[in-house]
Each structure stands twice: as C-alpha cells, then as structure tokens.
Amino acid sequence: MSSHGTPIPMTSRKSAPLKGVAEVPGDKSISHRSLILGAMAVGETRITGLLEGEDVLDTAKAMRALGAEVTQHGGGEWSVHGVGVGGFGEPENVVDCGNSGTGVRLIMGAVATHPFAVTFTGDASLRSRPMGRVTDPLALFGAMSYGREGGRLPLTLVGAKAPVPVRYTTPVPSAQVKSAVLLAGLNAPGVTVVTEREATRDHTERMLAGFGAEVTVEDTAEGRVISLTGQPELRPQQIAVPRDPSSAAFPVCAALIVPGSDVLVPGIGLNPTRAGLFTTLREMGADLTYENEREEGGEPVADLRARFSPDMSGIEVPAERAASMIDEYPILAVVAAFAKGETSCPGVKELRVKESDRIDAMAVGLRACGVEVDEGEDWFAIKGMGPEGVPGGARAEARLDHRIAMSFLICGMASQKPVSVDDGGPIATSFPIFEPLMGKLGASVSRSNAT
Ligand code: S3P
C-alpha cells in the first residue's frame, strides 16, 4: 500500500478549463459501516458502490479476521456473510487499520463487548492519533485497553465478558466516538444511550435502523439523544452506497477556481450532517447548483453542477456548521485563497487531530504558496487573493493525509506557478481514482516533483 510505502511526489499546474462529468467513488463513512454492520447481521448483505480505497479495504480485512465472510465481486459489488451480533471470534493476528481512524474506532466499538482481546495498529498517522476518546466510553461497558502513552496505537482491547449497557455524552463532536459506543451497545443487554451536544454524521443510526435494530433519535435541550436496544438480530441488507460528498468536494472546488470550468458531479449524497461545505460555498457566491434532487436509499441525493466563480467573497463560516463539513476545511481553505476578502473558520479544534494537524498542514503549505493565513488553537483565517492571485510555486507536505495532498494539488491547478506535494500516496485511502478523474476533466496533474 502506497501510503505505507515509497512516497509518490505529485505536481499540478495551471489547468485548461475543467469540463465534463466527475463520477466520484462511494462514500467512505457509509462503506465502512456497510461492512461492519453486514458482518454483524445474520446472513448475506449485498453492497454496491462500495469505496474500494485502502481505508475500506483494511476494514474488509478486519471483518474477515473477526470471522465474517467478505467477498469482492468486482466493480464495487461486495457481499458480506455476517456472523450475527455477538458472533465475532478472536482474530489470529494484529488488526492493522492502515490510515483509517474511522475503521479502527468503529471496529474497537464493535469488538468491545466480545469476550476476547484484539490488538490494533495502523500507519504512522493513525499511531499518532488519540484513542482515549473511544476507549474511555468502551471501558464503561467493561472493556479494558492497554495502549501506548495517551492511549495511542498499537493498543490491545480486552472485550467485556459480561457487558453492561451504557449512558454516555460525547465530550467532543465525533461521529466515530458516537458510532463506537452504539456498535458496542449492540452486544450489551438493555438500552445504550448516547447523547451528542452537536449533531454529527448520522449514518450509523440510519443504518442500524435499516438493519432492523430498535433505535430512536430525539432532539432535546441537551442535544441529540440516540437510544439503542441491545442484542437484536440484525437482518442482512441490500445497500447502494451513495457517492461521497467529501470526495465530490475536490472536483467541485477545482471547477470553482479554474477559469472557464463547468463540471457535473452526479449522484452525491447531501445528508444535512455532511453537506456544510456546499452551503458555505454558495454563501461565498459560488456558481454551484443542485440538479435532479431526489432520494436514494433514504438519503437526499443530487447532481452537483459547479462552474468557474470569479466573484467569490470570504465569509465567517458559522462554528455550528463545523461538524457537517469537518473533512472539507482543507479544500475550503484553498477556495478561500482564490476568493476576495477574508474567510474565517472558528470552532474547528477537531482539525488538529485528524489524519494530520490539518490547521497547521494547510497554514504551512498555503503560506509557502504565498497566501496569508492566521491561526489559533481552534480557528484559522485565510486572506483571499482573488481568482488569479495565488502565486503557488511551492512543495507542500502531505503528512500522510489524503485530504491535504488533494487540496494542494487542486490549489496548483489555478495558481500562477505549479504546486507539488511530497507524497500523493495517501490519496488512495479515500479517492483512488483522483488522478485519472481529474486528468479526464482536463486538469494538469502528474507524478513528478516540479518545484
Ligand atoms: C467519520 C467521522 C469524522 C470524519 C471522518 C469520518 C465517520 O471523524 O472526520 O473522516 O465516518 O464517522 P470524527 O468522528 O473524529 O469527527
């Protein structure tokens, strides 16, 4: 896997107008959950449109290691023969989740109420990320964990022999933490209740209901309260994974900043817990429209049409919108550099603990490209330079972070001089067809180091 191996330097240059249709891959969050819940159902779940990126492939391997039969049929079609809730068995070896925080945290939840130990590890990025946010609530079920300092990976989780249900309020806005608790609650008797003060992506709740679990969601003064009745028999499902809005963000934003562009990105999931970037771009004056709005598999979906938008202006992005666009701040920072005026992004502390410290990674790389960036512990602000005003001519560090690598490559497509990244390998974790897809639209992106 390239993200664990030899670095792949990449460069992008001022591009001709981007034109055409960008068919981005399946949603990463929904793909992980399809495999995990499929593995916990009784019988065969069929999945189409699964993201075949490294992160999801690592989750598929983990499900096999825990006893599920997972088969790839080609073209994004997969089947999972589940072992039923409580049916996982002890894996023979360490479970390596690669670069994936979602993979490791959700799987920790799923095994925490099984009576055996699992040792988890991952790449250098994942080994540096905090796991206490998940192991703390899992301890309430009776699971124990032994990790490196700060609960970091490699970490051994000893599942509870006699799990008890849990009531837990998430201390940080995190769908991974919420989902880990719910997945652990699946194999605990009684009702597990998770409260989140700010709504985060709700794919786990939706999918649990789809698999036949008894799950209720209530909006209260304390926040969203999710109650799950444990030890259900999950019924296998047919899942059509929608295309990923977080991946769509890259061709959409590229079209907004490359002069003359007009790109259609069809079939994008617009679940309100995920679509904050598109709202923000429209408020900035982006020529971004939703066409053919419809519902698919219980999720709102539309075709996104993005055209070059020379008149975008900076705004203050509301802090309460952060959870619904948390993965999109790196590419928003790039768009903000090509807008007029300042874009400020408060309430984004969580960006410091993603695949990299994304505030620092973007600030350092954009400054090298000639853009003025201010930052604090939980905010950053970009001074826009207008549609043709970003100098570029720099080499940014990807820091084993797919979204940082893609953001700087998009930046180079509209900058005056090329922009390189030291390692585009991590792009394969979430968007393995990024390079040919952007190339087909007309973008100039190659595997070389020109700066
Ligand atoms: C995800 C949740 C988010 C997001 C990640 C995917 C998920 O992480 O950044 O890319 O699928 O649950 P947090 O839960 O840490 O916010």
Coordinates of C-alpha atoms and ligand atoms in Angstrom, one line a residue:
M1 CA 0.0 0.0 0.0
S2 CA 1.5 3.3 -1.2
S3 CA 0.5 5.2 1.9
H4 CA 2.8 2.9 3.9
G5 CA 5.5 2.7 1.3
T6 CA 7.6 4.7 -1.1
P7 CA 6.5 8.3 -1.3
I8 CA 4.8 9.4 -4.6
P9 CA 5.7 13.0 -5.3
M10 CA 3.0 14.7 -7.4
T11 CA 2.6 18.1 -9.1
S12 CA -0.3 20.1 -10.6
R13 CA -0.1 23.1 -12.9
K14 CA -2.4 25.8 -14.2
S15 CA -5.1 23.9 -16.0
A16 CA -7.2 24.4 -19.0
P17 CA -10.9 24.8 -18.2
L18 CA -12.2 21.7 -16.5
K19 CA -15.1 20.2 -18.3
G20 CA -17.2 17.0 -18.1
V21 CA -18.7 14.6 -15.7
A22 CA -16.9 13.6 -12.5
E23 CA -18.1 10.2 -11.1
V24 CA -16.5 10.2 -7.7
P25 CA -16.3 6.9 -5.6
G26 CA -18.6 5.7 -2.9
D27 CA -19.0 7.3 0.5
K28 CA -16.2 6.3 2.8
S29 CA -18.2 6.6 6.0
I30 CA -21.1 4.6 4.6
S31 CA -18.7 2.0 3.1
H32 CA -17.1 1.2 6.5
R33 CA -20.5 0.9 8.2
S34 CA -21.9 -1.4 5.5
L35 CA -19.1 -3.9 6.0
I36 CA -19.2 -3.7 9.8
L37 CA -23.0 -4.0 10.2
G38 CA -23.1 -6.6 7.4
A39 CA -20.6 -8.6 9.4
M40 CA -22.8 -8.4 12.5
A41 CA -26.0 -9.4 10.7
V42 CA -27.3 -13.0 10.2
G43 CA -26.9 -13.9 6.6
E44 CA -25.7 -12.2 3.4
T45 CA -25.6 -8.4 2.9
R46 CA -25.0 -7.3 -0.7
I47 CA -23.3 -3.9 -1.2
T48 CA -23.0 -1.9 -4.5
G49 CA -20.9 1.2 -5.0
L50 CA -18.5 0.4 -2.1
L51 CA -15.5 2.6 -1.9
E52 CA -12.6 0.4 -2.8
G53 CA -10.0 2.7 -1.2
E54 CA -7.3 1.4 1.2
D55 CA -9.2 2.5 4.3
V56 CA -12.2 0.5 3.5
L57 CA -10.2 -2.5 2.2
D58 CA -8.5 -2.6 5.6
T59 CA -11.9 -2.7 7.3
A60 CA -12.9 -5.6 5.0
K61 CA -9.8 -7.5 6.1
A62 CA -10.6 -6.8 9.7
M63 CA -14.1 -8.2 9.3
R64 CA -12.6 -11.4 7.8
A65 CA -10.2 -11.6 10.7
L66 CA -13.1 -11.5 13.1
G67 CA -14.9 -14.3 11.3
A68 CA -17.2 -12.8 8.6
E69 CA -17.0 -14.0 5.0
V70 CA -16.4 -10.9 2.9
T71 CA -16.3 -11.3 -0.9
Q72 CA -15.4 -8.8 -3.6
H73 CA -17.3 -9.4 -6.8
G74 CA -15.8 -6.6 -8.9
G75 CA -17.0 -3.1 -9.9
G76 CA -17.8 -2.0 -6.3
E77 CA -20.0 -5.0 -5.7
W78 CA -19.4 -6.9 -2.5
S79 CA -21.1 -9.4 -0.2
V80 CA -20.7 -10.0 3.5
H81 CA -21.9 -13.1 5.2
G82 CA -22.4 -12.0 8.8
V83 CA -21.8 -13.9 12.0
G84 CA -24.6 -12.2 13.9
V85 CA -24.4 -9.8 16.9
G86 CA -22.1 -11.4 19.5
G87 CA -20.7 -13.8 16.9
F88 CA -17.2 -12.4 16.2
G89 CA -14.3 -14.6 17.1
E90 CA -10.8 -13.8 18.3
P91 CA -8.5 -12.7 15.3
E92 CA -5.3 -14.7 14.8
N93 CA -3.1 -11.7 14.4
V94 CA -2.9 -7.9 15.0
V95 CA -5.6 -5.9 13.2
D96 CA -3.9 -3.3 11.0
C97 CA -6.3 -0.4 10.1
G98 CA -3.8 1.4 8.0
N99 CA -4.6 5.1 7.9
S100 CA -8.2 4.9 9.0
G101 CA -9.4 6.5 12.2
T102 CA -13.0 5.6 11.3
G103 CA -12.0 1.9 10.7
V104 CA -10.1 1.5 13.9
R105 CA -12.5 3.4 16.2
L106 CA -15.7 1.7 14.8
I107 CA -14.1 -1.8 15.0
M108 CA -12.9 -1.2 18.5
G109 CA -16.6 -0.4 19.4
A110 CA -17.9 -3.5 17.6
V111 CA -15.5 -5.9 19.4
A112 CA -15.5 -4.2 22.9
T113 CA -18.5 -6.3 24.0
H114 CA -17.0 -9.6 22.9
P115 CA -15.0 -11.7 25.4
F116 CA -11.6 -11.7 23.7
A117 CA -8.7 -9.5 23.1
V118 CA -7.8 -7.7 19.8
T119 CA -4.5 -5.8 19.2
F120 CA -4.9 -2.8 16.8
T121 CA -2.3 -0.9 14.9
G122 CA -2.0 1.4 11.9
D123 CA 0.3 3.6 9.9
A124 CA 2.4 6.4 11.5
S125 CA -0.5 8.9 11.1
L126 CA -3.0 6.6 12.8
R127 CA -0.5 5.6 15.5
S128 CA -0.2 9.3 16.5
R129 CA -4.0 9.8 16.9
P130 CA -5.9 9.9 20.2
M131 CA -7.8 6.7 21.0
G132 CA -8.8 7.6 24.6
R133 CA -11.9 9.3 23.3
V134 CA -13.1 5.8 22.3
T135 CA -11.5 3.5 24.9
D136 CA -12.9 5.7 27.7
P137 CA -16.6 5.1 26.9
L138 CA -15.8 1.4 26.0
A139 CA -14.4 1.0 29.5
L140 CA -17.9 1.7 30.8
F141 CA -19.1 -1.4 29.0
G142 CA -16.4 -3.4 30.9
A143 CA -13.7 -3.4 28.1
M144 CA -10.1 -2.8 29.1
S145 CA -7.4 -1.3 26.9
Y146 CA -3.6 -1.2 27.0
G147 CA -2.1 1.2 24.6
R148 CA 1.0 3.4 24.3
E149 CA 1.1 6.8 26.0
G150 CA -2.1 8.7 25.6
G151 CA -3.9 5.5 24.6
R152 CA -2.2 5.6 21.2
L153 CA -1.8 2.5 18.9
P154 CA -0.6 -0.2 19.0
L155 CA -3.3 -0.9 21.6
T156 CA -4.8 -4.1 22.9
L157 CA -8.5 -4.0 23.7
V158 CA -9.8 -6.8 26.0
G159 CA -13.5 -7.0 25.4
A160 CA -16.1 -7.3 28.2
K161 CA -17.1 -10.8 29.2
A162 CA -20.4 -9.6 30.8
P163 CA -21.1 -6.2 29.1
V164 CA -23.5 -3.8 30.6
P165 CA -25.4 -1.1 28.7
V166 CA -24.1 2.5 28.9
R167 CA -25.3 6.1 29.0
Y168 CA -22.7 8.4 27.5
T169 CA -22.5 12.0 26.4
T170 CA -19.8 12.5 23.9
P171 CA -17.3 15.1 25.1
V172 CA -16.2 16.0 21.5
P173 CA -18.3 16.3 18.4
S174 CA -17.3 13.0 16.8
A175 CA -19.4 10.5 14.8
Q176 CA -16.6 8.0 15.3
V177 CA -17.0 8.1 19.1
K178 CA -20.8 8.0 18.9
S179 CA -20.7 5.1 16.5
A180 CA -18.1 3.1 18.6
V181 CA -20.5 3.4 21.6
L182 CA -23.5 2.3 19.5
L183 CA -21.7 -0.6 18.0
A184 CA -20.5 -1.7 21.4
G185 CA -24.1 -1.3 22.7
L186 CA -25.3 -3.8 20.0
N187 CA -23.9 -6.7 22.1
A188 CA -24.8 -5.4 25.5
P189 CA -28.2 -6.3 27.1
G190 CA -30.6 -3.5 27.7
V191 CA -30.6 0.0 26.2
T192 CA -27.4 2.0 25.4
V193 CA -28.0 5.8 25.2
V194 CA -25.6 8.2 23.5
T195 CA -26.1 12.0 23.7
E196 CA -24.3 14.4 21.4
R197 CA -24.5 18.1 22.0
E198 CA -23.8 18.9 18.4
A199 CA -25.2 16.7 15.6
T200 CA -22.6 14.7 13.7
R201 CA -23.0 12.5 10.7
D202 CA -25.8 10.1 11.4
H203 CA -25.1 7.2 9.1
T204 CA -24.7 4.7 11.9
E205 CA -28.1 5.4 13.4
R206 CA -29.8 5.3 9.9
M207 CA -28.1 2.1 9.0
L208 CA -28.8 0.4 12.4
A209 CA -32.5 1.1 11.8
G210 CA -32.2 -0.2 8.3
F211 CA -30.7 -3.5 9.6
G212 CA -33.7 -3.8 11.9
A213 CA -32.2 -2.7 15.3
E214 CA -34.5 -0.8 17.7
V215 CA -33.0 2.7 17.6
T216 CA -34.6 6.0 18.4
V217 CA -33.3 9.6 18.0
E218 CA -34.7 12.5 19.9
D219 CA -33.7 16.2 19.8
T220 CA -33.6 17.5 23.3
A221 CA -32.3 20.6 25.2
E222 CA -29.2 18.5 26.0
G223 CA -28.6 17.6 22.3
R224 CA -29.4 14.6 20.1
V225 CA -30.2 11.5 22.2
I226 CA -29.8 8.1 20.5
S227 CA -31.1 5.0 22.3
L228 CA -30.3 1.5 21.0
T229 CA -31.8 -1.7 22.4
G230 CA -29.0 -4.3 22.6
Q231 CA -28.7 -7.8 21.3
P232 CA -31.0 -7.5 18.3
E233 CA -30.9 -9.9 15.4
L234 CA -29.7 -7.8 12.5
R235 CA -31.3 -8.6 9.2
P236 CA -29.0 -8.6 6.1
Q237 CA -29.5 -5.7 3.7
Q238 CA -29.0 -4.6 0.1
I239 CA -27.0 -1.4 0.3
A240 CA -26.4 1.0 -2.5
V241 CA -23.6 3.3 -1.3
P242 CA -24.1 6.9 -2.5
R243 CA -21.1 8.8 -3.9
D244 CA -19.0 10.6 -1.3
P245 CA -19.7 14.4 -0.8
S246 CA -16.2 14.6 0.8
S247 CA -14.7 13.4 -2.4
A248 CA -17.1 15.4 -4.6
A249 CA -15.7 18.5 -2.8
F250 CA -12.4 18.2 -4.8
P251 CA -13.7 18.3 -8.4
V252 CA -16.4 20.8 -7.3
C253 CA -13.8 23.2 -5.8
A254 CA -11.4 22.8 -8.7
A255 CA -14.2 23.8 -11.1
L256 CA -14.9 26.9 -9.0
I257 CA -11.3 28.2 -9.1
V258 CA -10.1 27.1 -12.6
P259 CA -11.2 29.7 -15.2
G260 CA -13.7 28.6 -17.7
S261 CA -14.7 25.4 -15.9
D262 CA -18.1 23.7 -15.9
V263 CA -18.3 20.3 -14.2
L264 CA -21.1 18.0 -13.3
V265 CA -20.7 15.7 -10.3
P266 CA -23.6 13.3 -10.3
G267 CA -25.3 11.3 -7.5
I268 CA -23.9 13.0 -4.5
G269 CA -25.3 12.2 -1.0
L270 CA -26.5 15.5 0.6
N271 CA -27.3 14.3 4.0
P272 CA -27.5 17.5 6.0
T273 CA -25.0 16.2 8.5
R274 CA -22.4 16.1 5.6
A275 CA -23.3 18.9 3.2
G276 CA -22.0 22.0 5.1
L277 CA -19.3 22.8 2.5
F278 CA -21.7 23.2 -0.3
T279 CA -23.9 25.6 1.8
T280 CA -20.7 27.6 2.6
L281 CA -19.5 27.7 -1.0
R282 CA -22.9 29.0 -2.1
E283 CA -22.8 31.7 0.6
M284 CA -19.4 32.7 -0.7
G285 CA -21.0 33.3 -4.1
A286 CA -20.0 30.0 -5.8
D287 CA -21.9 29.1 -9.0
L288 CA -22.9 25.7 -7.6
T289 CA -26.3 24.3 -8.3
Y290 CA -28.1 21.1 -7.2
E291 CA -29.8 19.4 -10.2
N292 CA -32.1 16.4 -10.3
E293 CA -32.7 16.4 -6.5
R294 CA -34.0 13.1 -5.3
E295 CA -34.0 10.4 -2.5
E296 CA -32.0 7.3 -2.8
G297 CA -31.9 4.6 0.0
G298 CA -33.3 7.1 2.5
E299 CA -30.6 9.7 1.8
P300 CA -31.1 13.0 -0.1
V301 CA -29.1 13.0 -3.4
A302 CA -28.4 15.5 -6.2
D303 CA -26.2 16.1 -9.2
L304 CA -23.9 19.0 -8.4
R305 CA -23.0 21.4 -11.1
A306 CA -20.0 23.7 -10.5
R307 CA -18.8 26.5 -12.8
F308 CA -15.9 28.8 -12.5
S309 CA -16.8 31.5 -10.0
P310 CA -14.5 34.6 -10.2
D311 CA -16.7 36.6 -7.8
M312 CA -16.5 34.6 -4.6
S313 CA -16.1 36.5 -1.3
G314 CA -14.8 35.4 2.0
I315 CA -17.3 34.8 4.9
E316 CA -17.2 33.7 8.5
V317 CA -18.2 30.1 8.5
P318 CA -20.6 29.5 11.4
A319 CA -18.9 27.4 14.1
E320 CA -22.1 25.4 14.5
R321 CA -21.7 24.2 10.9
A322 CA -18.2 22.7 11.6
A323 CA -19.3 19.1 12.2
S324 CA -21.2 19.0 8.9
M325 CA -18.1 19.9 6.9
I326 CA -15.3 18.8 9.2
D327 CA -13.4 16.9 6.4
E328 CA -13.8 19.8 3.9
Y329 CA -11.9 22.6 5.7
P330 CA -8.6 21.9 3.8
I331 CA -10.2 22.3 0.4
L332 CA -12.3 25.2 1.7
A333 CA -9.0 26.9 2.7
V334 CA -7.8 26.6 -0.9
V335 CA -11.1 28.0 -2.3
A336 CA -10.8 30.9 0.2
A337 CA -7.4 31.7 -1.1
F338 CA -8.9 32.3 -4.6
A339 CA -11.9 34.4 -3.2
K340 CA -11.8 38.1 -2.4
G341 CA -11.5 39.1 1.3
E342 CA -11.1 37.1 4.4
T343 CA -12.6 33.7 5.2
S344 CA -12.6 32.8 8.9
C345 CA -13.3 29.4 10.3
P346 CA -14.0 29.3 14.1
G347 CA -14.7 26.2 16.2
V348 CA -12.5 23.8 14.3
K349 CA -10.3 22.4 17.1
E350 CA -11.0 18.8 15.9
L351 CA -9.0 19.5 12.8
R352 CA -5.9 19.3 15.0
V353 CA -6.5 15.5 15.5
K354 CA -7.3 14.3 12.0
E355 CA -5.0 12.3 9.8
S356 CA -2.7 15.2 10.4
D357 CA -3.0 18.5 12.2
R358 CA -4.9 20.0 9.4
I359 CA -4.8 23.6 10.6
D360 CA -1.1 23.5 10.7
A361 CA -0.7 21.5 7.5
M362 CA -2.8 23.9 5.5
A363 CA -1.3 27.0 7.1
V364 CA 2.3 26.0 6.4
G365 CA 1.6 24.9 2.8
L366 CA -0.6 27.9 1.9
R367 CA 1.9 30.3 3.3
A368 CA 4.6 28.6 1.1
C369 CA 2.2 29.3 -1.8
G370 CA 2.2 33.0 -1.0
V371 CA -1.1 33.1 0.9
E372 CA -1.6 34.9 4.2
V373 CA -3.0 32.6 6.9
D374 CA -3.7 33.3 10.6
E375 CA -4.5 30.6 13.1
G376 CA -5.2 29.8 16.7
E377 CA -5.8 26.6 18.6
D378 CA -9.4 26.2 17.3
W379 CA -9.6 28.6 14.3
F380 CA -7.9 29.8 11.2
A381 CA -8.5 32.6 8.7
I382 CA -7.3 33.0 5.1
K383 CA -6.7 36.3 3.3
G384 CA -8.2 35.8 -0.2
M385 CA -6.1 36.8 -3.2
G386 CA -8.7 36.8 -5.9
P387 CA -9.3 34.4 -8.8
E388 CA -5.8 34.7 -10.4
G389 CA -3.9 36.0 -7.4
V390 CA -2.3 32.9 -5.7
P391 CA 1.4 32.7 -6.6
G392 CA 1.9 28.9 -5.9
G393 CA 5.4 27.6 -6.7
A394 CA 5.8 25.6 -3.6
R395 CA 6.1 22.0 -2.4
A396 CA 3.6 21.1 0.4
E397 CA 3.9 18.2 2.9
A398 CA 1.0 15.8 2.7
R399 CA 1.8 14.4 6.2
L400 CA 0.2 11.1 5.3
D401 CA -3.1 12.9 4.9
H402 CA -5.1 12.3 1.7
R403 CA -7.2 15.4 2.0
I404 CA -4.1 17.6 2.5
A405 CA -2.5 16.1 -0.6
M406 CA -5.6 16.5 -2.8
S407 CA -6.2 20.1 -1.5
F408 CA -2.7 21.3 -2.6
L409 CA -3.0 19.5 -6.0
I410 CA -6.3 21.4 -6.6
C411 CA -4.5 24.6 -5.5
G412 CA -1.8 24.1 -8.1
M413 CA -4.5 23.8 -10.9
A414 CA -5.3 27.6 -10.5
S415 CA -2.1 29.0 -9.1
Q416 CA 0.3 31.1 -11.1
K417 CA 3.1 28.5 -10.6
P418 CA 2.9 24.7 -10.1
V419 CA 2.3 23.2 -6.7
S420 CA 3.8 19.9 -5.6
V421 CA 3.1 17.5 -2.8
D422 CA 5.8 15.3 -1.3
D423 CA 3.6 12.2 -1.3
G424 CA 0.3 11.7 -3.1
G425 CA 0.2 8.0 -1.9
P426 CA -2.3 8.6 0.8
I427 CA -4.9 9.7 -1.8
A428 CA -5.5 6.0 -2.4
T429 CA -7.1 5.7 1.1
S430 CA -10.3 7.5 0.0
F431 CA -10.1 8.6 -3.6
P432 CA -8.0 6.0 -5.6
I433 CA -9.2 7.4 -9.0
F434 CA -8.4 11.1 -8.1
E435 CA -5.6 11.4 -10.7
P436 CA -7.3 9.9 -13.7
L437 CA -10.6 11.5 -12.9
M438 CA -9.1 15.0 -12.6
G439 CA -7.0 14.3 -15.7
K440 CA -10.1 13.4 -17.7
L441 CA -11.7 16.7 -16.7
G442 CA -8.6 18.4 -18.2
A443 CA -6.5 19.1 -15.1
S444 CA -2.8 19.0 -15.3
V445 CA -1.7 16.7 -12.6
S446 CA 1.3 14.3 -12.8
R447 CA 3.6 12.1 -10.7
S448 CA 6.7 14.3 -10.5
N449 CA 8.2 16.9 -8.4
A450 CA 8.5 20.2 -10.3
T451 CA 9.0 22.7 -7.5
Ligands
S3P1 C1 -16.1 10.0 10.3 C2 -16.2 10.9 11.2 C3 -15.4 12.1 11.3 C4 -14.7 12.4 10.0 C5 -14.1 11.1 9.4 C6 -15.2 10.1 9.1 C7 -17.1 8.8 10.3 O1 -14.4 11.9 12.3 O2 -13.6 13.3 10.1 O3 -13.4 11.3 8.2 O4 -17.2 8.1 9.3 O5 -17.7 8.6 11.4 P1 -14.7 12.3 13.8 O6 -15.7 11.4 14.4 O7 -13.4 12.2 14.5 O8 -15.2 13.7 13.8

